[in-house]
PDB file of C-alpha atoms in Angstrom:
ATOM      1  CA  MET G   1     100.835  42.603  14.316  1.00 66.00           C
ATOM      2  CA  GLU G   2     101.896  39.859  16.692  1.00 76.00           C
ATOM      3  CA  ARG G   3      99.685  38.271  19.289  1.00 77.00           C
ATOM      4  CA  HIS G   4     100.984  37.868  22.789  1.00 79.00           C
ATOM      5  CA  PRO G   5     101.198  34.301  24.095  1.00 85.00           C
ATOM      6  CA  ILE G   6      99.434  35.337  27.315  1.00 87.00           C
ATOM      7  CA  SER G   7      95.857  36.577  27.322  1.00 87.00           C
ATOM      8  CA  VAL G   8      93.662  37.761  30.177  1.00 88.00           C
ATOM      9  CA  SER G   9      89.878  37.776  30.098  1.00 89.00           C
ATOM     10  CA  HIS G  10      87.849  40.854  30.949  1.00 84.00           C
ATOM     11  CA  GLU G  11      86.440  39.047  33.984  1.00 86.00           C
ATOM     12  CA  THR G  12      89.943  38.611  35.424  1.00 89.00           C
ATOM     13  CA  ILE G  13      90.595  42.315  34.983  1.00 87.00           C
ATOM     14  CA  TYR G  14      87.343  43.259  36.723  1.00 85.00           C
ATOM     15  CA  GLN G  15      88.067  40.857  39.577  1.00 88.00           C
ATOM     16  CA  PHE G  16      91.423  42.498  40.162  1.00 89.00           C
ATOM     17  CA  VAL G  17      90.039  46.045  39.887  1.00 87.00           C
ATOM     18  CA  TYR G  18      87.431  45.287  42.559  1.00 85.00           C
ATOM     19  CA  SER G  19      89.846  43.365  44.799  1.00 89.00           C
ATOM     20  CA  ALA G  20      91.401  44.974  47.882  1.00 89.00           C
ATOM     21  CA  ASP G  21      94.584  45.905  45.991  1.00 90.00           C
ATOM     22  CA  GLY G  22      92.648  47.336  43.066  1.00 86.00           C
ATOM     23  CA  ARG G  23      90.422  49.419  45.333  1.00 85.00           C
ATOM     24  CA  LYS G  24      93.446  50.697  47.230  1.00 90.00           C
ATOM     25  CA  ASN G  25      94.945  51.934  43.950  1.00 91.00           C
ATOM     26  CA  GLU G  26      91.523  53.315  42.888  1.00 88.00           C
ATOM     27  CA  LEU G  27      91.598  51.428  39.607  1.00 87.00           C
ATOM     28  CA  TRP G  28      87.796  51.632  39.343  1.00 82.00           C
ATOM     29  CA  LYS G  29      88.257  55.218  38.103  1.00 86.00           C
ATOM     30  CA  TYR G  30      89.525  53.852  34.796  1.00 87.00           C
ATOM     31  CA  LEU G  31      86.470  51.683  34.125  1.00 84.00           C
ATOM     32  CA  PRO G  32      83.744  52.834  31.723  1.00 79.00           C
ATOM     33  CA  GLU G  33      81.067  53.200  34.441  1.00 77.00           C
ATOM     34  CA  ARG G  34      83.456  54.320  37.221  1.00 73.00           C
ATOM     35  CA  ARG G  35      81.634  52.499  40.016  1.00 72.00           C
ATOM     36  CA  THR G  36      83.347  51.923  43.335  1.00 67.00           C
ATOM     37  CA  ARG G  37      81.375  48.700  43.872  1.00 71.00           C
ATOM     38  CA  ARG G  38      80.549  46.103  41.296  1.00 70.00           C
ATOM     39  CA  ARG G  39      76.924  45.582  40.368  1.00 67.00           C
ATOM     40  CA  PRO G  40      75.778  41.952  40.152  1.00 67.00           C
ATOM     41  CA  ARG G  41      75.678  40.828  36.544  1.00 66.00           C
ATOM     42  CA  HIS G  42      71.961  40.108  36.171  1.00 68.00           C
ATOM     43  CA  ALA G  43      70.661  42.218  39.028  1.00 67.00           C
ATOM     44  CA  ARG G  44      67.126  43.429  38.764  1.00 69.00           C
ATOM     45  CA  ARG G  45      66.715  47.141  38.671  1.00 68.00           C
ATOM     46  CA  ARG G  46      63.887  48.798  40.516  1.00 69.00           C
ATOM     47  CA  HIS G  47      61.144  50.006  38.245  1.00 70.00           C
ATOM     48  CA  GLY G  48      58.435  52.484  38.955  1.00 70.00           C
ATOM     49  CA  ARG G  49      54.827  51.890  38.092  1.00 69.00           C
ATOM     50  CA  ARG G  50      54.336  50.056  34.843  1.00 71.00           C
ATOM     51  CA  PHE G  51      51.136  51.897  33.990  1.00 67.00           C
ATOM     52  CA  PRO G  52      50.032  55.368  34.994  1.00 69.00           C
ATOM     53  CA  PRO G  53      47.152  55.469  37.501  1.00 67.00           C
ATOM     54  CA  ASN G  54      44.644  56.595  34.860  1.00 66.00           C
ATOM     55  CA  LEU G  55      45.250  53.327  32.964  1.00 64.00           C
ATOM     56  CA  ALA G  56      44.800  51.065  35.979  1.00 64.00           C
ATOM     57  CA  PHE G  57      42.431  48.105  35.735  1.00 64.00           C
ATOM     58  CA  TYR G  58      39.640  49.634  37.784  1.00 62.00           C
ATOM     59  CA  THR G  59      39.513  52.799  35.664  1.00 63.00           C
ATOM     60  CA  ALA G  60      39.774  50.797  32.437  1.00 60.00           C
ATOM     61  CA  ARG G  61      36.760  48.735  33.487  1.00 63.00           C
ATOM     62  CA  THR G  62      34.641  51.847  34.027  1.00 65.00           C
ATOM     63  CA  TRP G  63      35.745  53.099  30.606  1.00 62.00           C
ATOM     64  CA  LEU G  64      34.695  49.795  29.027  1.00 64.00           C
ATOM     65  CA  LEU G  65      31.307  50.028  30.701  1.00 67.00           C
ATOM     66  CA  ASP G  66      30.877  53.542  29.284  1.00 66.00           C
ATOM     67  CA  VAL G  67      31.659  52.217  25.786  1.00 60.00           C
ATOM     68  CA  ASN G  68      29.096  49.466  26.321  1.00 59.00           C
ATOM     69  CA  SER G  69      26.437  52.037  27.205  1.00 64.00           C
ATOM     70  CA  LEU G  70      27.035  53.708  23.826  1.00 63.00           C
ATOM     71  CA  GLY G  71      25.991  50.494  22.105  1.00 62.00           C
ATOM     72  CA  ILE G  72      29.424  49.716  20.656  1.00 60.00           C
ATOM     73  CA  GLY G  73      29.898  45.982  21.066  1.00 56.00           C
ATOM     74  CA  ASN G  74      29.071  43.750  23.999  1.00 56.00           C
ATOM     75  CA  VAL G  75      31.464  44.231  26.931  1.00 52.00           C
ATOM     76  CA  SER G  76      30.655  42.738  30.304  1.00 54.00           C
TER      77      SER G  76
END
């Protein structure tokens, strides 16, 4: 198998697909994610709550105080 003397990086392809000409030809349809607009490379995604409300700090503290009242360790 021969290698072609010209190579194009994936970034160049994506830049063309999301350019005005590429959008006009709807080339984004042939991409794996099929997005009409490009997402920034290291964009933060929105996350919901990290911990459910029943594991919040204020409820955990009351639970620790209940354990302390049982005589298991010294938690203050």
